PDB file of C-alpha atoms in Angstrom:
ATOM      1  CA  UNK A1248     118.443 104.633 119.324  1.00 39.00           C
ATOM      2  CA  UNK A1249     120.324 103.497 116.667  1.00 44.00           C
ATOM      3  CA  UNK A1250     120.086 101.177 113.692  1.00 44.00           C
ATOM      4  CA  UNK A1251     122.272  98.343 115.872  1.00 43.00           C
ATOM      5  CA  UNK A1252     119.881  98.793 118.900  1.00 56.00           C
ATOM      6  CA  UNK A1253     117.801  96.292 117.735  1.00 87.00           C
ATOM      7  CA  UNK A1254     117.666  93.039 116.063  1.00 94.00           C
ATOM      8  CA  UNK A1255     117.679  93.313 112.158  1.00 96.00           C
ATOM      9  CA  UNK A1256     120.454  92.833 109.143  1.00 97.00           C
ATOM     10  CA  UNK A1257     122.092  96.506 110.705  1.00 96.00           C
ATOM     11  CA  UNK A1258     122.493  94.391 113.325  1.00 97.00           C
ATOM     12  CA  UNK A1259     123.448  90.898 111.349  1.00 97.00           C
ATOM     13  CA  UNK A1260     125.928  93.338 109.433  1.00 97.00           C
ATOM     14  CA  UNK A1261     127.570  95.137 112.452  1.00 97.00           C
ATOM     15  CA  UNK A1262     128.240  91.484 114.370  1.00 98.00           C
ATOM     16  CA  UNK A1263     129.706  89.462 111.104  1.00 98.00           C
ATOM     17  CA  UNK A1264     131.909  92.546 110.835  1.00 97.00           C
ATOM     18  CA  UNK A1265     133.452  92.922 114.517  1.00 97.00           C
ATOM     19  CA  UNK A1266     133.624  89.512 114.254  1.00 97.00           C
ATOM     20  CA  UNK A1267     136.006  89.810 111.648  1.00 97.00           C
ATOM     21  CA  UNK A1268     137.437  93.314 112.628  1.00 97.00           C
ATOM     22  CA  UNK A1269     137.987  91.082 116.749  1.00 96.00           C
ATOM     23  CA  UNK A1270     139.809  88.219 114.836  1.00 95.00           C
ATOM     24  CA  UNK A1271     142.059  90.291 113.048  1.00 95.00           C
ATOM     25  CA  UNK A1272     142.973  92.282 115.932  1.00 95.00           C
ATOM     26  CA  UNK A1273     143.634  89.751 118.100  1.00 92.00           C
ATOM     27  CA  UNK A1274     146.274  87.815 114.953  1.00 88.00           C
ATOM     28  CA  UNK A1275     148.437  91.537 114.609  1.00 90.00           C
ATOM     29  CA  UNK A1276     148.399  91.666 118.999  1.00 92.00           C
ATOM     30  CA  UNK A1277     149.897  88.509 118.894  1.00 90.00           C
ATOM     31  CA  UNK A1278     152.706  89.999 115.599  1.00 82.00           C
ATOM     32  CA  UNK A1279     153.341  92.680 117.685  1.00 86.00           C
ATOM     33  CA  UNK A1280     153.728  90.636 120.700  1.00 81.00           C
ATOM     34  CA  UNK A1281     156.449  88.188 119.185  1.00 78.00           C
ATOM     35  CA  UNK A1282     158.354  91.196 116.819  1.00 74.00           C
ATOM     36  CA  UNK A1283     159.185  92.632 120.847  1.00 73.00           C
ATOM     37  CA  UNK A1284     160.029  89.391 122.296  1.00 67.00           C
ATOM     38  CA  UNK A1285     161.986  89.239 118.664  1.00 65.00           C
ATOM     39  CA  UNK A1286     163.679  92.139 119.171  1.00 64.00           C
ATOM     40  CA  UNK A1287     164.237  91.942 122.373  1.00 64.00           C
ATOM     41  CA  UNK A1288     165.744  88.056 122.139  1.00 61.00           C
ATOM     42  CA  UNK A1289     168.108  88.984 118.977  1.00 58.00           C
ATOM     43  CA  UNK A1290     169.536  92.683 121.175  1.00 59.00           C
ATOM     44  CA  UNK A1291     171.155  89.877 123.460  1.00 59.00           C
ATOM     45  CA  UNK A1292     172.364  87.335 121.255  1.00 58.00           C
ATOM     46  CA  UNK A1293     174.185  89.857 119.042  1.00 58.00           C
ATOM     47  CA  UNK A1294     171.254  90.585 116.608  1.00 55.00           C
ATOM     48  CA  UNK A1295     170.914  87.410 115.638  1.00 60.00           C
ATOM     49  CA  UNK A1296     167.178  85.054 115.878  1.00 56.00           C
ATOM     50  CA  UNK A1297     167.237  82.559 117.381  1.00 54.00           C
ATOM     51  CA  UNK A1298     165.669  79.741 116.527  1.00 54.00           C
ATOM     52  CA  UNK A1299     163.622  78.881 117.925  1.00 51.00           C
ATOM     53  CA  UNK A1300     161.893  81.678 117.405  1.00 50.00           C
ATOM     54  CA  UNK A1301     161.604  81.624 114.026  1.00 55.00           C
ATOM     55  CA  UNK A1302     158.258  82.214 112.650  1.00 58.00           C
ATOM     56  CA  UNK A1303     156.424  79.563 111.552  1.00 76.00           C
ATOM     57  CA  UNK A1304     152.742  77.772 112.977  1.00 86.00           C
ATOM     58  CA  UNK A1305     152.628  77.900 116.713  1.00 86.00           C
ATOM     59  CA  UNK A1306     153.184  82.111 115.883  1.00 88.00           C
ATOM     60  CA  UNK A1307     149.497  81.540 113.274  1.00 90.00           C
ATOM     61  CA  UNK A1308     148.666  79.194 115.659  1.00 93.00           C
ATOM     62  CA  UNK A1309     148.223  81.281 118.390  1.00 93.00           C
ATOM     63  CA  UNK A1310     147.015  84.419 116.331  1.00 93.00           C
ATOM     64  CA  UNK A1311     143.787  82.792 115.067  1.00 94.00           C
ATOM     65  CA  UNK A1312     143.460  81.292 119.093  1.00 95.00           C
ATOM     66  CA  UNK A1313     143.488  84.578 119.971  1.00 95.00           C
ATOM     67  CA  UNK A1314     142.019  85.939 117.085  1.00 95.00           C
ATOM     68  CA  UNK A1315     139.251  83.780 117.994  1.00 96.00           C
ATOM     69  CA  UNK A1316     138.942  84.203 121.599  1.00 96.00           C
ATOM     70  CA  UNK A1317     138.811  87.712 120.378  1.00 97.00           C
ATOM     71  CA  UNK A1318     136.475  87.348 118.421  1.00 97.00           C
ATOM     72  CA  UNK A1319     133.854  84.947 120.419  1.00 97.00           C
ATOM     73  CA  UNK A1320     134.797  87.846 123.533  1.00 97.00           C
ATOM     74  CA  UNK A1321     132.214  90.349 121.377  1.00 97.00           C
ATOM     75  CA  UNK A1322     130.120  88.264 119.766  1.00 98.00           C
ATOM     76  CA  UNK A1323     128.712  87.756 123.029  1.00 97.00           C
ATOM     77  CA  UNK A1324     128.927  90.895 124.273  1.00 97.00           C
ATOM     78  CA  UNK A1325     127.287  92.432 121.103  1.00 97.00           C
ATOM     79  CA  UNK A1326     123.944  90.225 120.959  1.00 97.00           C
ATOM     80  CA  UNK A1327     123.681  90.248 125.080  1.00 95.00           C
ATOM     81  CA  UNK A1328     123.604  94.232 124.634  1.00 94.00           C
ATOM     82  CA  UNK A1329     122.041  94.799 121.597  1.00 94.00           C
ATOM     83  CA  UNK A1330     119.693  91.169 121.181  1.00 95.00           C
ATOM     84  CA  UNK A1331     119.267  89.695 124.246  1.00 95.00           C
ATOM     85  CA  UNK A1332     115.530  89.835 124.643  1.00 95.00           C
ATOM     86  CA  UNK A1333     115.401  87.810 121.475  1.00 97.00           C
ATOM     87  CA  UNK A1334     118.198  85.462 122.621  1.00 97.00           C
ATOM     88  CA  UNK A1335     116.256  81.836 123.082  1.00 96.00           C
ATOM     89  CA  UNK A1336     112.756  82.151 121.072  1.00 97.00           C
ATOM     90  CA  UNK A1337     111.971  79.272 118.548  1.00 96.00           C
ATOM     91  CA  UNK A1338     111.050  81.677 114.959  1.00 97.00           C
ATOM     92  CA  UNK A1339     113.548  81.580 112.593  1.00 97.00           C
ATOM     93  CA  UNK A1340     113.784  85.467 113.767  1.00 97.00           C
ATOM     94  CA  UNK A1341     114.896  84.656 117.150  1.00 97.00           C
ATOM     95  CA  UNK A1342     118.823  83.519 118.637  1.00 98.00           C
ATOM     96  CA  UNK A1343     117.248  80.490 118.964  1.00 98.00           C
ATOM     97  CA  UNK A1344     120.252  78.985 122.181  1.00 98.00           C
ATOM     98  CA  UNK A1345     118.045  76.546 123.964  1.00 97.00           C
ATOM     99  CA  UNK A1346     117.153  72.900 124.038  1.00 97.00           C
ATOM    100  CA  UNK A1347     115.319  70.698 120.578  1.00 97.00           C
ATOM    101  CA  UNK A1348     112.443  70.123 119.815  1.00 92.00           C
ATOM    102  CA  UNK A1349     113.125  66.576 119.134  1.00 93.00           C
ATOM    103  CA  UNK A1350     116.095  64.521 120.653  1.00 88.00           C
ATOM    104  CA  UNK A1351     116.534  63.022 117.925  1.00 96.00           C
ATOM    105  CA  UNK A1352     117.599  65.799 116.901  1.00 97.00           C
ATOM    106  CA  UNK A1353     121.900  65.038 117.643  1.00 98.00           C
ATOM    107  CA  UNK A1354     120.980  62.397 116.002  1.00 98.00           C
ATOM    108  CA  UNK A1355     120.045  62.878 112.842  1.00 98.00           C
ATOM    109  CA  UNK A1356     122.794  65.574 112.774  1.00 98.00           C
ATOM    110  CA  UNK A1357     125.623  62.861 113.759  1.00 98.00           C
ATOM    111  CA  UNK A1358     124.159  61.589 110.905  1.00 98.00           C
ATOM    112  CA  UNK A1359     123.747  64.449 108.296  1.00 98.00           C
ATOM    113  CA  UNK A1360     127.747  65.078 109.483  1.00 98.00           C
ATOM    114  CA  UNK A1361     128.204  61.580 108.901  1.00 98.00           C
ATOM    115  CA  UNK A1362     127.659  61.875 104.893  1.00 98.00           C
ATOM    116  CA  UNK A1363     128.444  65.061 104.634  1.00 98.00           C
ATOM    117  CA  UNK A1364     132.336  63.793 105.163  1.00 98.00           C
ATOM    118  CA  UNK A1365     131.294  61.020 102.643  1.00 98.00           C
ATOM    119  CA  UNK A1366     130.208  63.428 100.337  1.00 98.00           C
ATOM    120  CA  UNK A1367     133.670  65.404 101.101  1.00 98.00           C
ATOM    121  CA  UNK A1368     135.226  61.700  99.677  1.00 97.00           C
ATOM    122  CA  UNK A1369     133.877  61.663  97.416  1.00 98.00           C
ATOM    123  CA  UNK A1370     133.860  64.632  96.159  1.00 97.00           C
ATOM    124  CA  UNK A1371     138.053  64.683  96.121  1.00 96.00           C
ATOM    125  CA  UNK A1372     137.863  61.303  95.031  1.00 96.00           C
ATOM    126  CA  UNK A1373     137.210  62.395  91.028  1.00 97.00           C
ATOM    127  CA  UNK A1374     138.662  65.783  91.995  1.00 96.00           C
ATOM    128  CA  UNK A1375     141.514  65.949  94.055  1.00 95.00           C
ATOM    129  CA  UNK A1376     142.854  68.865  95.374  1.00 93.00           C
ATOM    130  CA  UNK A1377     146.516  69.943  94.459  1.00 89.00           C
ATOM    131  CA  UNK A1378     148.264  70.053  98.028  1.00 81.00           C
ATOM    132  CA  UNK A1379     151.030  72.633  96.828  1.00 83.00           C
ATOM    133  CA  UNK A1380     148.153  74.686  96.215  1.00 84.00           C
ATOM    134  CA  UNK A1381     146.298  74.259 100.132  1.00 82.00           C
ATOM    135  CA  UNK A1382     148.381  76.707 101.872  1.00 84.00           C
ATOM    136  CA  UNK A1383     145.381  78.319 103.564  1.00 88.00           C
ATOM    137  CA  UNK A1384     145.898  79.199 107.738  1.00 90.00           C
ATOM    138  CA  UNK A1385     143.899  76.533 108.810  1.00 92.00           C
ATOM    139  CA  UNK A1386     145.486  73.704 105.918  1.00 89.00           C
ATOM    140  CA  UNK A1387     148.751  74.850 107.305  1.00 90.00           C
ATOM    141  CA  UNK A1388     147.829  73.989 111.573  1.00 92.00           C
ATOM    142  CA  UNK A1389     146.486  70.878 109.842  1.00 92.00           C
ATOM    143  CA  UNK A1390     149.906  69.779 108.787  1.00 89.00           C
ATOM    144  CA  UNK A1391     151.713  71.474 111.813  1.00 90.00           C
ATOM    145  CA  UNK A1392     153.118  69.107 114.207  1.00 90.00           C
ATOM    146  CA  UNK A1393     153.118  69.106 118.599  1.00 91.00           C
ATOM    147  CA  UNK A1394     151.483  72.311 120.302  1.00 91.00           C
ATOM    148  CA  UNK A1395     150.498  74.240 117.097  1.00 92.00           C
ATOM    149  CA  UNK A1396     148.105  71.155 116.000  1.00 95.00           C
ATOM    150  CA  UNK A1397     146.656  70.896 119.107  1.00 96.00           C
ATOM    151  CA  UNK A1398     145.624  74.772 118.933  1.00 96.00           C
ATOM    152  CA  UNK A1399     144.452  73.508 115.372  1.00 96.00           C
ATOM    153  CA  UNK A1400     142.903  71.297 116.518  1.00 97.00           C
ATOM    154  CA  UNK A1401     141.434  73.178 119.490  1.00 97.00           C
ATOM    155  CA  UNK A1402     139.854  75.984 117.230  1.00 97.00           C
ATOM    156  CA  UNK A1403     137.996  73.453 114.610  1.00 97.00           C
ATOM    157  CA  UNK A1404     136.475  71.662 117.195  1.00 98.00           C
ATOM    158  CA  UNK A1405     135.621  73.490 119.957  1.00 97.00           C
ATOM    159  CA  UNK A1406     135.411  77.640 118.551  1.00 97.00           C
ATOM    160  CA  UNK A1407     134.715  77.842 115.783  1.00 97.00           C
ATOM    161  CA  UNK A1408     131.576  75.052 115.367  1.00 98.00           C
ATOM    162  CA  UNK A1409     130.094  77.687 118.003  1.00 98.00           C
ATOM    163  CA  UNK A1410     130.807  80.062 117.526  1.00 98.00           C
ATOM    164  CA  UNK A1411     130.357  80.270 114.067  1.00 98.00           C
ATOM    165  CA  UNK A1412     126.196  78.813 114.125  1.00 98.00           C
ATOM    166  CA  UNK A1413     125.640  81.258 116.741  1.00 98.00           C
ATOM    167  CA  UNK A1414     126.044  83.930 113.778  1.00 98.00           C
ATOM    168  CA  UNK A1415     125.172  82.612 110.882  1.00 98.00           C
ATOM    169  CA  UNK A1416     122.928  80.646 112.407  1.00 98.00           C
ATOM    170  CA  UNK A1417     121.023  82.024 114.899  1.00 98.00           C
ATOM    171  CA  UNK A1418     121.661  86.200 116.386  1.00 98.00           C
ATOM    172  CA  UNK A1419     122.604  86.566 111.899  1.00 98.00           C
ATOM    173  CA  UNK A1420     120.187  84.681 111.237  1.00 98.00           C
ATOM    174  CA  UNK A1421     117.608  86.402 112.486  1.00 98.00           C
ATOM    175  CA  UNK A1422     118.431  89.246 112.143  1.00 98.00           C
ATOM    176  CA  UNK A1423     118.526  89.299 108.627  1.00 98.00           C
ATOM    177  CA  UNK A1424     115.087  87.110 108.772  1.00 98.00           C
ATOM    178  CA  UNK A1425     113.195  89.643 110.597  1.00 97.00           C
ATOM    179  CA  UNK A1426     114.458  92.807 108.235  1.00 97.00           C
ATOM    180  CA  UNK A1427     114.763  90.784 104.243  1.00 98.00           C
ATOM    181  CA  UNK A1428     113.278  86.818 105.080  1.00 98.00           C
ATOM    182  CA  UNK A1429     113.194  83.804 106.082  1.00 98.00           C
ATOM    183  CA  UNK A1430     114.541  82.515 102.241  1.00 98.00           C
ATOM    184  CA  UNK A1431     116.972  85.799 102.218  1.00 98.00           C
ATOM    185  CA  UNK A1432     118.256  84.321 105.571  1.00 98.00           C
ATOM    186  CA  UNK A1433     119.443  81.605 103.353  1.00 98.00           C
ATOM    187  CA  UNK A1434     120.575  82.921 101.011  1.00 98.00           C
ATOM    188  CA  UNK A1435     122.813  85.463 102.754  1.00 98.00           C
ATOM    189  CA  UNK A1436     124.025  83.830 105.516  1.00 98.00           C
ATOM    190  CA  UNK A1437     125.028  81.240 103.780  1.00 98.00           C
ATOM    191  CA  UNK A1438     126.596  82.840 101.281  1.00 98.00           C
ATOM    192  CA  UNK A1439     128.878  85.216 104.660  1.00 97.00           C
ATOM    193  CA  UNK A1440     130.057  81.339 105.761  1.00 98.00           C
ATOM    194  CA  UNK A1441     131.342  80.224 102.436  1.00 97.00           C
ATOM    195  CA  UNK A1442     132.902  84.060 102.453  1.00 96.00           C
ATOM    196  CA  UNK A1443     134.373  83.796 105.457  1.00 95.00           C
ATOM    197  CA  UNK A1444     136.623  80.378 104.746  1.00 94.00           C
ATOM    198  CA  UNK A1445     137.543  81.803 101.143  1.00 93.00           C
ATOM    199  CA  UNK A1446     141.329  81.705 102.483  1.00 90.00           C
ATOM    200  CA  UNK A1447     141.878  77.601 102.973  1.00 90.00           C
ATOM    201  CA  UNK A1448     139.470  77.104  99.545  1.00 92.00           C
ATOM    202  CA  UNK A1449     140.696  79.891  97.068  1.00 92.00           C
ATOM    203  CA  UNK A1450     142.387  77.354  95.339  1.00 90.00           C
ATOM    204  CA  UNK A1451     140.019  74.039  95.385  1.00 94.00           C
ATOM    205  CA  UNK A1452     136.819  75.210  94.413  1.00 94.00           C
ATOM    206  CA  UNK A1453     135.263  72.302  95.751  1.00 96.00           C
ATOM    207  CA  UNK A1454     135.920  74.012  98.986  1.00 96.00           C
ATOM    208  CA  UNK A1455     133.475  76.434  98.369  1.00 97.00           C
ATOM    209  CA  UNK A1456     130.245  74.150  97.777  1.00 97.00           C
ATOM    210  CA  UNK A1457     130.712  71.636 100.874  1.00 98.00           C
ATOM    211  CA  UNK A1458     130.897  74.278 103.136  1.00 98.00           C
ATOM    212  CA  UNK A1459     127.903  75.554 101.630  1.00 98.00           C
ATOM    213  CA  UNK A1460     126.549  72.540 101.862  1.00 98.00           C
ATOM    214  CA  UNK A1461     127.848  72.008 105.516  1.00 98.00           C
ATOM    215  CA  UNK A1462     126.161  75.866 106.055  1.00 98.00           C
ATOM    216  CA  UNK A1463     121.668  74.615 104.371  1.00 98.00           C
ATOM    217  CA  UNK A1464     122.328  71.290 106.852  1.00 98.00           C
ATOM    218  CA  UNK A1465     123.126  73.183 109.822  1.00 98.00           C
ATOM    219  CA  UNK A1466     119.691  76.251 108.192  1.00 98.00           C
ATOM    220  CA  UNK A1467     117.911  72.674 108.105  1.00 98.00           C
ATOM    221  CA  UNK A1468     118.822  71.421 111.087  1.00 98.00           C
ATOM    222  CA  UNK A1469     118.171  75.067 112.905  1.00 98.00           C
ATOM    223  CA  UNK A1470     114.902  75.579 110.949  1.00 98.00           C
ATOM    224  CA  UNK A1471     113.741  71.584 111.599  1.00 97.00           C
ATOM    225  CA  UNK A1472     113.876  72.251 115.546  1.00 98.00           C
ATOM    226  CA  UNK A1473     114.218  75.161 116.485  1.00 97.00           C
ATOM    227  CA  UNK A1474     117.453  75.303 117.998  1.00 98.00           C
ATOM    228  CA  UNK A1475     121.599  76.839 116.944  1.00 98.00           C
ATOM    229  CA  UNK A1476     122.635  72.862 119.770  1.00 98.00           C
ATOM    230  CA  UNK A1477     121.854  70.034 116.244  1.00 98.00           C
ATOM    231  CA  UNK A1478     124.198  72.212 114.183  1.00 98.00           C
ATOM    232  CA  UNK A1479     126.690  72.901 116.452  1.00 98.00           C
ATOM    233  CA  UNK A1480     126.772  68.883 116.810  1.00 98.00           C
ATOM    234  CA  UNK A1481     126.802  68.926 113.181  1.00 98.00           C
ATOM    235  CA  UNK A1482     129.724  71.463 113.215  1.00 98.00           C
ATOM    236  CA  UNK A1483     131.881  69.827 115.850  1.00 98.00           C
ATOM    237  CA  UNK A1484     131.060  65.994 113.966  1.00 98.00           C
ATOM    238  CA  UNK A1485     131.964  67.454 110.708  1.00 98.00           C
ATOM    239  CA  UNK A1486     135.322  68.901 111.620  1.00 98.00           C
ATOM    240  CA  UNK A1487     135.977  65.998 114.120  1.00 98.00           C
ATOM    241  CA  UNK A1488     135.870  63.772 111.162  1.00 97.00           C
ATOM    242  CA  UNK A1489     137.372  64.966 109.097  1.00 97.00           C
ATOM    243  CA  UNK A1490     140.816  66.064 111.428  1.00 97.00           C
ATOM    244  CA  UNK A1491     140.698  61.968 112.143  1.00 96.00           C
ATOM    245  CA  UNK A1492     140.524  60.665 108.432  1.00 94.00           C
ATOM    246  CA  UNK A1493     142.821  63.058 107.171  1.00 86.00           C
TER     247      UNK A1493
END
């Protein structure tokens, strides 16, 4: 039996690496199809590229969306193949895809999301970001319009929260916890979560701290209520509130 045939730190590593690779592969595939379309259209227009096919946020939006969907497919298939017996367990060493132990967990999640958004506002008031430096992919889409903006909202509010919580507070967390303990799982998965968002935070260092606070709050909910679902709601509300207030 190979190391990835059971829920442990090796499983967590391959889960995250596979997720990142799938997202990159999705982006590359969209770029290839876009490039093929450019070639055909250019040939039909005497070597000139039509204005509506110039690279921009629409290509970026489809790249991120398709990459994310490929990442979701990888996470589901890999987890069901290697960690299905632990999927609905309630312990820190289980995935915890189950209903929370208390119904008030959802209200607590919404309140924490609101508190985190207030914290974002306070931090940005005293340490305002340079908007000209915020050039990460999600930052670009947040300033877009039309279909790219719709895809941005879809990814930020609907797709990313459940899959990221499943990875970093669910299956990946359980794998690290089984190998090195719960404390190590909190540290490792929180750092990995922060690194995953580096492209959008690299030019605004307080952003790393804010993402870390979101991760720790989600960990608290996951351990307190023995379920991923409150953390998913927290993540959805946090992203949604920020979009509404932007």
